mmCIF file of C-alpha atoms and ligand atoms in Angstrom:
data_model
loop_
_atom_site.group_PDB
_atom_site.id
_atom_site.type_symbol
_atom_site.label_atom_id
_atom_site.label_comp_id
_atom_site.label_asym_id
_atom_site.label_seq_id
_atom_site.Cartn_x
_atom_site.Cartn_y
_atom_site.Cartn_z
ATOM 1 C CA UNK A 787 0.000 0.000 0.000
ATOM 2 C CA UNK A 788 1.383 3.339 -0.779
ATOM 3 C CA UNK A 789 1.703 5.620 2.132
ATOM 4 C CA UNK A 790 -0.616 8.886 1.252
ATOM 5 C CA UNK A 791 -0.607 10.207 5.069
ATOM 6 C CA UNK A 792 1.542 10.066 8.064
ATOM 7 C CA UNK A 793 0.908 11.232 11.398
ATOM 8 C CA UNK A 794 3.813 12.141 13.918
ATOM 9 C CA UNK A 795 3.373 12.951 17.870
ATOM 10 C CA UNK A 796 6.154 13.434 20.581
ATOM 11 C CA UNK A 797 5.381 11.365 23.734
ATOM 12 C CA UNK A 798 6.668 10.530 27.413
ATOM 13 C CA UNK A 799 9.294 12.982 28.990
ATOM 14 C CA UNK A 800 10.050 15.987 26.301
ATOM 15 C CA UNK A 801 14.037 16.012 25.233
ATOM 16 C CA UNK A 802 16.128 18.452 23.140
ATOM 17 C CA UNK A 803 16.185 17.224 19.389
ATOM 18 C CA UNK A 804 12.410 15.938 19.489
ATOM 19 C CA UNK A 805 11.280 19.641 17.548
ATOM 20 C CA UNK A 806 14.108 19.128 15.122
ATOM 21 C CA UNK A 807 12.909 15.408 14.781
ATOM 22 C CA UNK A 808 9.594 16.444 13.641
ATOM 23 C CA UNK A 809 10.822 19.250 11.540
ATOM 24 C CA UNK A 810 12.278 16.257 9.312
ATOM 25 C CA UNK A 811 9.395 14.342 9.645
ATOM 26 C CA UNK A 812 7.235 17.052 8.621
ATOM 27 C CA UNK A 813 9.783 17.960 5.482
ATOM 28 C CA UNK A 814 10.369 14.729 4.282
ATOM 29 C CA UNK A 815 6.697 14.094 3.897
ATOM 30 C CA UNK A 816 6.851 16.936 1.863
ATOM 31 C CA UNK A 817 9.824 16.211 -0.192
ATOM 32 C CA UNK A 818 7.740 12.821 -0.983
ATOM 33 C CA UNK A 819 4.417 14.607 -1.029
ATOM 34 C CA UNK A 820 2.808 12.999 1.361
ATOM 35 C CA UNK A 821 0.809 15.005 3.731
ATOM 36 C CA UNK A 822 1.443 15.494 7.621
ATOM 37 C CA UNK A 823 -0.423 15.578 10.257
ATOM 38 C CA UNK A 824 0.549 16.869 13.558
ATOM 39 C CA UNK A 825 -0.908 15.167 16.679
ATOM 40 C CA UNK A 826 -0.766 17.796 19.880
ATOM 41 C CA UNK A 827 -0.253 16.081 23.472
ATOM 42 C CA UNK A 828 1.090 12.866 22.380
ATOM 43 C CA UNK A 829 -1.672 9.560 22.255
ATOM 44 C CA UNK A 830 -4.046 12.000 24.212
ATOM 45 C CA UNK A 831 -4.525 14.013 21.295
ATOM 46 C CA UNK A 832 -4.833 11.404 19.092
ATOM 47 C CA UNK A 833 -7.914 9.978 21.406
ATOM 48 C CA UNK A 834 -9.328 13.818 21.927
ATOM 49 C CA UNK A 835 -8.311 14.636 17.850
ATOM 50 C CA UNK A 836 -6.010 17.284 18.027
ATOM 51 C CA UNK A 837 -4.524 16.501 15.110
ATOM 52 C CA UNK A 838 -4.013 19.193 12.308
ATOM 53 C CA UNK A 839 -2.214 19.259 9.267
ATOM 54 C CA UNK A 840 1.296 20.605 9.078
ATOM 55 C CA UNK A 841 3.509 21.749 6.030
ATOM 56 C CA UNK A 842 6.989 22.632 5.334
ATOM 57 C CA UNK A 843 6.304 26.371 6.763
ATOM 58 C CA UNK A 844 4.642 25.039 9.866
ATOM 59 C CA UNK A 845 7.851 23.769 11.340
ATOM 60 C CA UNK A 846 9.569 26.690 10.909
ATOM 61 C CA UNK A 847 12.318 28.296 13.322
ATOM 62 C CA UNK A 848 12.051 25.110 15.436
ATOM 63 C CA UNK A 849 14.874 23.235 14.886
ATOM 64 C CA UNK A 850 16.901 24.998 17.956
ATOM 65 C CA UNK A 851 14.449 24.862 20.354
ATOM 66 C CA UNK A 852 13.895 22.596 22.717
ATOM 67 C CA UNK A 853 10.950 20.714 24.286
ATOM 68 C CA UNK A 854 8.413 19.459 21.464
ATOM 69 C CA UNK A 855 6.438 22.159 19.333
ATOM 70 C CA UNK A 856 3.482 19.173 19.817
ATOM 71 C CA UNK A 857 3.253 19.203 23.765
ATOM 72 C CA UNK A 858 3.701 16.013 24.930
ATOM 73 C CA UNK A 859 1.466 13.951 27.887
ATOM 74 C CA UNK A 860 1.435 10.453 29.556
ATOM 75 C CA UNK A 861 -2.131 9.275 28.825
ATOM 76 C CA UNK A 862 -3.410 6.491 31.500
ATOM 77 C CA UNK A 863 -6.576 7.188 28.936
ATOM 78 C CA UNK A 864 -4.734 5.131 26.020
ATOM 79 C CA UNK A 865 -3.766 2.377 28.641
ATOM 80 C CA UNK A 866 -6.992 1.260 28.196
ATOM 81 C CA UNK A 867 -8.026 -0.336 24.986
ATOM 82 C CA UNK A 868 -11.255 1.990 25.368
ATOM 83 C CA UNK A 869 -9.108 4.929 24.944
ATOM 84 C CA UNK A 870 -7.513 3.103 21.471
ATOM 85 C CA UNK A 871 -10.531 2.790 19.971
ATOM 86 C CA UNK A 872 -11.665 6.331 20.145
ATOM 87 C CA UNK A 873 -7.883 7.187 19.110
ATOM 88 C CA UNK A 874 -8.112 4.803 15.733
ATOM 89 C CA UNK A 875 -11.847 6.363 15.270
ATOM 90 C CA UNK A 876 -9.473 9.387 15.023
ATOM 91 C CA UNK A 877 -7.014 8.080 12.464
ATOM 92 C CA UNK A 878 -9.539 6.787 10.488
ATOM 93 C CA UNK A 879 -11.080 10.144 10.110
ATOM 94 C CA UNK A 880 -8.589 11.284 9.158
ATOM 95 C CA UNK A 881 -7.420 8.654 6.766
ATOM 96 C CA UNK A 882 -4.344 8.541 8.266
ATOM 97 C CA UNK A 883 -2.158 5.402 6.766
ATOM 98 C CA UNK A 884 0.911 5.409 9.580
ATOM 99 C CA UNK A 885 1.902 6.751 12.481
ATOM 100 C CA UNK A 886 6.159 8.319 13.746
ATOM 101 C CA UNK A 887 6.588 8.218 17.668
ATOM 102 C CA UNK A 888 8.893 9.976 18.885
ATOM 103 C CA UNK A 889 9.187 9.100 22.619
ATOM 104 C CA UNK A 890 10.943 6.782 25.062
ATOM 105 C CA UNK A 891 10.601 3.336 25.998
ATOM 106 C CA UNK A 892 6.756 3.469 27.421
ATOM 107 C CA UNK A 893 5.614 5.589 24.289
ATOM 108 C CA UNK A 894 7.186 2.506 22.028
ATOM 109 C CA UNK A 895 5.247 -0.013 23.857
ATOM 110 C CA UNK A 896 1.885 2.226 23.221
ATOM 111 C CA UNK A 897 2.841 1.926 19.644
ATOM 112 C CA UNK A 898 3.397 -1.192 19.628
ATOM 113 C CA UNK A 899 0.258 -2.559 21.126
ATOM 114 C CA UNK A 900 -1.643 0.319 18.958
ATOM 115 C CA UNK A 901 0.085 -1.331 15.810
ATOM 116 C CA UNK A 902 -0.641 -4.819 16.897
ATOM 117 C CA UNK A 903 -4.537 -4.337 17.596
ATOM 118 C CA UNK A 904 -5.543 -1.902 14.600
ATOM 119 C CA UNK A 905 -2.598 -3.186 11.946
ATOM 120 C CA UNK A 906 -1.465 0.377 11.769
ATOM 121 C CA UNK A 907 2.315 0.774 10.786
ATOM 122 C CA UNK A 908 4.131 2.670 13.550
ATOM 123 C CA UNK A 909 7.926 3.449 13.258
ATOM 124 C CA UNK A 910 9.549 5.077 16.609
ATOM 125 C CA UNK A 911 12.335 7.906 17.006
ATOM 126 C CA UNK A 912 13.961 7.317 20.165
ATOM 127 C CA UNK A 913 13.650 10.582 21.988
ATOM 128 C CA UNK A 914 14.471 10.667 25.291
ATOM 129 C CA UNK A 915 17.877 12.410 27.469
ATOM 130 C CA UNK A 916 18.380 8.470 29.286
ATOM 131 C CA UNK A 917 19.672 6.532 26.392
ATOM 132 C CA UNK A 918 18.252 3.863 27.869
ATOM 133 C CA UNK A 919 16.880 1.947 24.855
ATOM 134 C CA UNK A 920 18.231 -0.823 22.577
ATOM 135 C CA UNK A 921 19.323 -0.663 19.558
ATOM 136 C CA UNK A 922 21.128 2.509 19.404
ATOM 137 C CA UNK A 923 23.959 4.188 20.828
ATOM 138 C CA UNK A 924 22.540 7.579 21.240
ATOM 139 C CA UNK A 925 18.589 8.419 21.761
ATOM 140 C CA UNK A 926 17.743 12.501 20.885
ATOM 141 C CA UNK A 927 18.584 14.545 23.818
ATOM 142 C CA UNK A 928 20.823 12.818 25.430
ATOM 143 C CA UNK A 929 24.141 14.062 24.029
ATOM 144 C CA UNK A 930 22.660 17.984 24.728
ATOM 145 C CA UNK A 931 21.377 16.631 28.357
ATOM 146 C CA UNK A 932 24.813 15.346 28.752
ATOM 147 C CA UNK A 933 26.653 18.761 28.192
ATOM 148 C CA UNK A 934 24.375 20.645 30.222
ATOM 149 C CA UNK A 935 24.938 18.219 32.897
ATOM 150 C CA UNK A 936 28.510 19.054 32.734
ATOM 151 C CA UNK A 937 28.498 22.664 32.658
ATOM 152 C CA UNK A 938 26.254 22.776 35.589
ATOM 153 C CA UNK A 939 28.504 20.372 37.804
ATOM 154 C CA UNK A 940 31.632 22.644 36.639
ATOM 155 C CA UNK A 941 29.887 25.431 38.350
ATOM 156 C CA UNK A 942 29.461 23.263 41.590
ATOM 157 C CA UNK A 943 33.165 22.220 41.210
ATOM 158 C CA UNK A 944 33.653 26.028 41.732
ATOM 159 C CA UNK A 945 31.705 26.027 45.019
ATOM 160 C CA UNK A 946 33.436 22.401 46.203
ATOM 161 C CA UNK A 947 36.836 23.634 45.613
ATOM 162 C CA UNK A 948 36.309 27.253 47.796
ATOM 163 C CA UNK A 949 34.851 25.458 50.486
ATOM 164 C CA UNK A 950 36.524 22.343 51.032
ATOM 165 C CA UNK A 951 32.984 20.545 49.943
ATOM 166 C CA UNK A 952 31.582 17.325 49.620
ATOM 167 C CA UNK A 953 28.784 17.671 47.195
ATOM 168 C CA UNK A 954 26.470 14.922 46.270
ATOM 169 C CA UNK A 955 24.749 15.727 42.755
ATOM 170 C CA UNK A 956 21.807 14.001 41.520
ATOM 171 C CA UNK A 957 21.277 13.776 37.692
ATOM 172 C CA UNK A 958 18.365 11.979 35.793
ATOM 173 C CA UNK A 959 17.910 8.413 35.058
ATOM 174 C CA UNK A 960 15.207 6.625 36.707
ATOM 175 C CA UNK A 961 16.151 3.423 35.364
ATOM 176 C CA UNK A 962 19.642 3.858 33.688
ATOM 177 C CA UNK A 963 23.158 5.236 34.749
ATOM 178 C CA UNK A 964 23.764 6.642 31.313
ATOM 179 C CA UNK A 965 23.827 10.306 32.403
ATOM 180 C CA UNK A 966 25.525 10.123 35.133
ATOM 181 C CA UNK A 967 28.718 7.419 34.314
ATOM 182 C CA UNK A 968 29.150 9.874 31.172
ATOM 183 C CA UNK A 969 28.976 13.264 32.928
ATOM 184 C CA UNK A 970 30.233 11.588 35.964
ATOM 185 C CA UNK A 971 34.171 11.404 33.650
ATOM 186 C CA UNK A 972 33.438 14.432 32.191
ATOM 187 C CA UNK A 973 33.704 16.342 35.595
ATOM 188 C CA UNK A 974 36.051 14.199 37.278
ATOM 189 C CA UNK A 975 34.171 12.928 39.347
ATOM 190 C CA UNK A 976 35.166 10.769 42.419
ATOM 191 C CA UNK A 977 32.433 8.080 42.462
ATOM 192 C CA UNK A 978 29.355 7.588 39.842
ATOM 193 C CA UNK A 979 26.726 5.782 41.618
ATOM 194 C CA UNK A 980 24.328 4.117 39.206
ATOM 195 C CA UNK A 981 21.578 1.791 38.903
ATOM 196 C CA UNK A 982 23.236 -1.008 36.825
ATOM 197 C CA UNK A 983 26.329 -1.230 39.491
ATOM 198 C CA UNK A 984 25.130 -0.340 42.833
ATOM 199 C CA UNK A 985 28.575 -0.285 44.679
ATOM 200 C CA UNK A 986 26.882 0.002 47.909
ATOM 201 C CA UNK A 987 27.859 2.376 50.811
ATOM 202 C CA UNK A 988 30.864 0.743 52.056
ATOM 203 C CA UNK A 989 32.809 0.950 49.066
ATOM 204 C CA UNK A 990 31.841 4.477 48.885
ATOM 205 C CA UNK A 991 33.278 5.450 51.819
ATOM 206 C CA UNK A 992 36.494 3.667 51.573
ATOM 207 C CA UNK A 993 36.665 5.491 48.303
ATOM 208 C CA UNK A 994 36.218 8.866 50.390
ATOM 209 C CA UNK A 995 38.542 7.985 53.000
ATOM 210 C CA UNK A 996 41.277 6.897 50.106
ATOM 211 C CA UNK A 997 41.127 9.748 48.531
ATOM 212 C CA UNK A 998 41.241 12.176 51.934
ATOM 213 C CA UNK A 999 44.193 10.507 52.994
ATOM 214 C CA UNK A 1000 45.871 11.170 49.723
ATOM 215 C CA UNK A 1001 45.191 15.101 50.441
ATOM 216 C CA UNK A 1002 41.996 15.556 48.183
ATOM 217 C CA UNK A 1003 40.003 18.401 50.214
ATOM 218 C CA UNK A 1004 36.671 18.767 47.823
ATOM 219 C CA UNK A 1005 34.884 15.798 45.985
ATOM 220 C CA UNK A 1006 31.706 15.459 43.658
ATOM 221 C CA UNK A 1007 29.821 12.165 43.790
ATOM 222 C CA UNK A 1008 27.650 12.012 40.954
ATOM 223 C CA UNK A 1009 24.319 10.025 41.773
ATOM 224 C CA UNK A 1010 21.635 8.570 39.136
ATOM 225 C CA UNK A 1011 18.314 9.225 40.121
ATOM 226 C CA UNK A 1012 17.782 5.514 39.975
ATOM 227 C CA UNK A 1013 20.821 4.703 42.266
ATOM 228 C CA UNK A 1014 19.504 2.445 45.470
ATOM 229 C CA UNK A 1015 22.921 3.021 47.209
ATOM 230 C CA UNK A 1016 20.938 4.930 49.972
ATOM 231 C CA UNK A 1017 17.019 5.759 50.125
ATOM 232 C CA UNK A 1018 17.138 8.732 48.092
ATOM 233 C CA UNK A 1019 20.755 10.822 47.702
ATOM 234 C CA UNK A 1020 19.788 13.170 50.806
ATOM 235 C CA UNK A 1021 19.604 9.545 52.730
ATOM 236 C CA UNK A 1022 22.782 8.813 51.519
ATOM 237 C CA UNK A 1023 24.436 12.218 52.372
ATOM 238 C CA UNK A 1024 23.835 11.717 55.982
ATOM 239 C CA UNK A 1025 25.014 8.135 55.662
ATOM 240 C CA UNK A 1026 27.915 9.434 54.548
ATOM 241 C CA UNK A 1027 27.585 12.481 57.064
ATOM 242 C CA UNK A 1028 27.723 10.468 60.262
ATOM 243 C CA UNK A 1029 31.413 8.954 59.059
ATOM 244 C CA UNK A 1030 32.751 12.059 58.114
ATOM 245 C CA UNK A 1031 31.419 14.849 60.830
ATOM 246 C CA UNK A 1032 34.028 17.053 59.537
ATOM 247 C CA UNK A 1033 33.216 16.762 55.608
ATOM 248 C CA UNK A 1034 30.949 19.789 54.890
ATOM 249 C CA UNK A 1035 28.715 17.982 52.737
ATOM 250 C CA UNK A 1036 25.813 19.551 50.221
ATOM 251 C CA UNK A 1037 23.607 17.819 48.012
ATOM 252 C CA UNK A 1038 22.350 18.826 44.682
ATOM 253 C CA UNK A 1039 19.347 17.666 42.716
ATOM 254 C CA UNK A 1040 20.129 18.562 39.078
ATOM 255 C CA UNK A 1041 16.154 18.019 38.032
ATOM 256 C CA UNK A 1042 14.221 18.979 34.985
ATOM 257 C CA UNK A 1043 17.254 21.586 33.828
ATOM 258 C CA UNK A 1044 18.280 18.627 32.167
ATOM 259 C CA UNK A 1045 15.610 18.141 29.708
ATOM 260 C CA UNK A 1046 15.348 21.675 28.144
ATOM 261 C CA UNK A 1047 17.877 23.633 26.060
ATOM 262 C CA UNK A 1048 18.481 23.864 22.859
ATOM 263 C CA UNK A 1049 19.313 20.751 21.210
ATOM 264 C CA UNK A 1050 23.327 20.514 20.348
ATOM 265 C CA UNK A 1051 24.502 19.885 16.961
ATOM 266 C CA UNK A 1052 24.948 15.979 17.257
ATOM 267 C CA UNK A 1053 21.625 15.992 18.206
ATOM 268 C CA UNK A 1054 19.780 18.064 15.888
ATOM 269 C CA UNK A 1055 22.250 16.074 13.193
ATOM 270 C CA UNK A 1056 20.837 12.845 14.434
ATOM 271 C CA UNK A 1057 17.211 14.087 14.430
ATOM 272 C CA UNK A 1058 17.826 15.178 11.241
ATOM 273 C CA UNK A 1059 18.836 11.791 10.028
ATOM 274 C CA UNK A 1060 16.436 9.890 12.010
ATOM 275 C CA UNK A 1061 13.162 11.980 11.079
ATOM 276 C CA UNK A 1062 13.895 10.925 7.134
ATOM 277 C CA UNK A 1063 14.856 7.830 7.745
ATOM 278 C CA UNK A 1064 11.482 7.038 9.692
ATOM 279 C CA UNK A 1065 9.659 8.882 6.761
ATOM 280 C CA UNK A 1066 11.273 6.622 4.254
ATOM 281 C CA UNK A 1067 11.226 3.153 5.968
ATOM 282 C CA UNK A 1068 7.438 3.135 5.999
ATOM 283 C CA UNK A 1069 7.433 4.172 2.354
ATOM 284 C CA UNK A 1070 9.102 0.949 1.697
ATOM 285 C CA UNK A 1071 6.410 -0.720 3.934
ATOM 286 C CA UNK A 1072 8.297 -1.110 7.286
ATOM 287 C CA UNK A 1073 6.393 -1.107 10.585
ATOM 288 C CA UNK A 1074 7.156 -2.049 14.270
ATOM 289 C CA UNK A 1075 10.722 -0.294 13.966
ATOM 290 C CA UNK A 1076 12.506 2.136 15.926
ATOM 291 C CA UNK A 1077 14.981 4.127 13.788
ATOM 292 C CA UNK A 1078 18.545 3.878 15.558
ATOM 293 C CA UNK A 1079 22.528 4.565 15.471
ATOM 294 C CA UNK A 1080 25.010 2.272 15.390
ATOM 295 C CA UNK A 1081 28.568 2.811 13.763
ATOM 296 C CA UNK A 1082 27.585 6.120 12.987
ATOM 297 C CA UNK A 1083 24.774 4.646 10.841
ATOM 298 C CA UNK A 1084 21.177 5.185 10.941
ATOM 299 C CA UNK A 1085 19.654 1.572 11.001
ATOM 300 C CA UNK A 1086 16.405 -0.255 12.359
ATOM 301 C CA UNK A 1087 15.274 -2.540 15.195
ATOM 302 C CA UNK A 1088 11.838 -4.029 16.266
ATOM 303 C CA UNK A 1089 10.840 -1.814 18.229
ATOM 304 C CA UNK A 1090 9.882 -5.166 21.039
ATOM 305 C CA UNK A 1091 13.361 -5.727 20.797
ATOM 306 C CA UNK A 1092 14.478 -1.796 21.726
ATOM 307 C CA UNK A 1093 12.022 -1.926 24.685
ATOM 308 C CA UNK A 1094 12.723 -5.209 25.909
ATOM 309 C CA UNK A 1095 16.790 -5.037 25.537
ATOM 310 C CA UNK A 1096 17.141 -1.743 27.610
ATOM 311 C CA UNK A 1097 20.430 -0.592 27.328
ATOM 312 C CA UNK A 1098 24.033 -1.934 28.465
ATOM 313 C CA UNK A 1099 26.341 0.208 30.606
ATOM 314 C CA UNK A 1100 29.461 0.509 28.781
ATOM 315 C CA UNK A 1101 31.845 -1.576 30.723
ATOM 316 C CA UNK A 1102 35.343 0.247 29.327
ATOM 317 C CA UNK A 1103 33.219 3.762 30.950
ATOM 318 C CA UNK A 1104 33.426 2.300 34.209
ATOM 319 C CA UNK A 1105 36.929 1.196 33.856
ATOM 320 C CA UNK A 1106 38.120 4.784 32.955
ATOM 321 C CA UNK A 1107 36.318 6.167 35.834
ATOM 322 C CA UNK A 1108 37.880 3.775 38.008
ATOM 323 C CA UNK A 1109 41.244 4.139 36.870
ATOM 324 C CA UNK A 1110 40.466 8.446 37.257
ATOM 325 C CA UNK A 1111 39.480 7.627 41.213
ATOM 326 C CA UNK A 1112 43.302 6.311 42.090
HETATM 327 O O1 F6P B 1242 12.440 9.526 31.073
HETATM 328 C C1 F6P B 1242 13.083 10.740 31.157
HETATM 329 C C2 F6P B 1242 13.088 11.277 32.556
HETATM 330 O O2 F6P B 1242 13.709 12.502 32.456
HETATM 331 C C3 F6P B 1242 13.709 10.406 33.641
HETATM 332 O O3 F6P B 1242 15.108 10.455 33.688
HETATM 333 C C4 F6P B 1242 13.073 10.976 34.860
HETATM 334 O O4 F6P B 1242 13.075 10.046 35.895
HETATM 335 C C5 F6P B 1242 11.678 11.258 34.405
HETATM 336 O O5 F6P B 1242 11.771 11.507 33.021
HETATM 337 C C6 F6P B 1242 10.988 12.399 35.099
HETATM 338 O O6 F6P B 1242 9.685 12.473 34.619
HETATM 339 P P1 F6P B 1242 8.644 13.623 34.954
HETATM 340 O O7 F6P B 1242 8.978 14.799 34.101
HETATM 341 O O8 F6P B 1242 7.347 13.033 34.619
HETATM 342 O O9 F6P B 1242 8.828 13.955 36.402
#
């Protein structure tokens, strides 16, 4: 069947590169004449039809800005199969043929069942800052969530370094130490605590002891916000706290900073690449994909197997910032 209308939503937690995502999207339908449509709010608006049409000029001035021109929502509505058949009532309105995600892990898997119970193609665009999805080594967002990450733990180092500090920082990643094992090297960090590893607190505080008795008067101990070292990271300060009495310790909760900004050029490149590519795979009658990077190529992967795979920490990351804590 030729494809004569795609529709494209952003979904899940908004990331830098999504806007510049569905600017390709929206251009390559128009490149191949085939027309757009623009669902607002993610599967919410495609149950409550806010879907309009959008053309080359609609997507204008976007492609540096972040969050998601589209709003995006978590919809508990289109949990419920209820909620899918009101949004297909939609799509068949509009005689829509296919549908782009761009969205995270639990967006995929509303695609996917979507696909599955109204045989509607749906190809994904991973867009989330946690990298935490298979089948590619970079998701859009995370390489611009990564640099602002650094640049606001360089400004802490300032404040560690003046005052003799102990800061504990916590970055994003409910399920996945991604953010904070990269950022973690990038600022020198003396421990990265995260998910996949979960030292524990003993080795964290022989690390802190090593490296006072070796002269080091200020550390940063970047935390994932999925780390179970301690209850939450203001648990584990005072764990920390009651060994060192004398460590003036602070703790910082980098938060949603880390999702906005404008998206950096690897990402907007990758969006770029990643918006045609999704465009043209269901032109040759692909569904059930999730548009990827591997090798510094764009290529495909069910999107079951993206979900389902999660990502792997990379093991030489943790080496290097093991070898950086002698
Ligand atoms: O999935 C992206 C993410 O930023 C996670 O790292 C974080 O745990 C979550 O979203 C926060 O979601 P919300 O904006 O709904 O609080």
């Amino acid at each position: 069947m030729k494809v004569k209308k795609i529709a494209v939503l952003t979904s899940g937690g908004d990331s830098p590169g999504m806007n510049t995502a569905l600017r390709a999207v929206v251009r390559t339908c128009a490149f191949y004449k085939i027309e757009c449509y623009g669902v607002y709010r993610g599967f919410q608006g495609l149950i409550n039809d806010e879907i309009k049409i959008l053309k080359t000029r609609s997507v204008r001035g976007i492609i540096n800005r972040g969050g998601t021109m589209l709003y995006s929502a978590r919809s508990n509505e289109f949990r419920e199969k209820e909620g899918r058949v009101k949004a297909f009532e939609n799509i068949k309105k509009h005689n829509i043929d296919a549908l782009v995600v761009i969205g995270g892990d639990g967006s995929f898997n509303g695609g996917l069942i979507f696909q599955n119970e109204f045989n509607i193609p749906v190809v994904g665009i991973p867009g989330t800052i946690d990298n935490d999805l298979s089948g590619t080594t970079h998701t859009l967002g995370y390489d611009t969530a990564l640099n602002t990450v650094m640049e606001a733990i360089d400004k802490i180092r300032d404040t560690a370094i003046s005052h003799d500090r102990l800061f504990f920082v916590e970055v994003m990643g409910r399920d996945a130490g991604h953010i904070a094992l990269n950022s973690g090297i990038a600022i020198g960090a003396q421990e990265i605590l995260i998910p996949e590893e979960n030292i524990g607190l003993d080795v964290l505080i022989s690390s802190l002891k090593k490296s006072k008795s070796s002269g080091k008067t200020s550390s940063i101990i970047v935390v994932a916000e999925g780390d179970k070292t301690g209850k939450n990271v203001f648990e584990l300060a005072k764990s920390v706290e009651k060994v060192f009495p004398d460590y003036e310790i602070r703790v910082s909760v980098l938060g949603h900073m880390q999702r906005g900004g404008s998206p950096s050029c690897f990402d907007r490149v990758l969006a770029s690449r990643m918006g045609v590519k999704a465009v043209e795979c269901l032109m040759d009658g692909e569904k059930g994909v999730m548009i990827g990077l591997n090798n510094g190529k764009i290529n495909l992967t069910p999107l079951k197997a993206a979900i389902k795979g999660k990502s792997k920490i990379n093991s030489e990351l943790l080496r290097v910032s093991m070898i950086m804590n002698t």
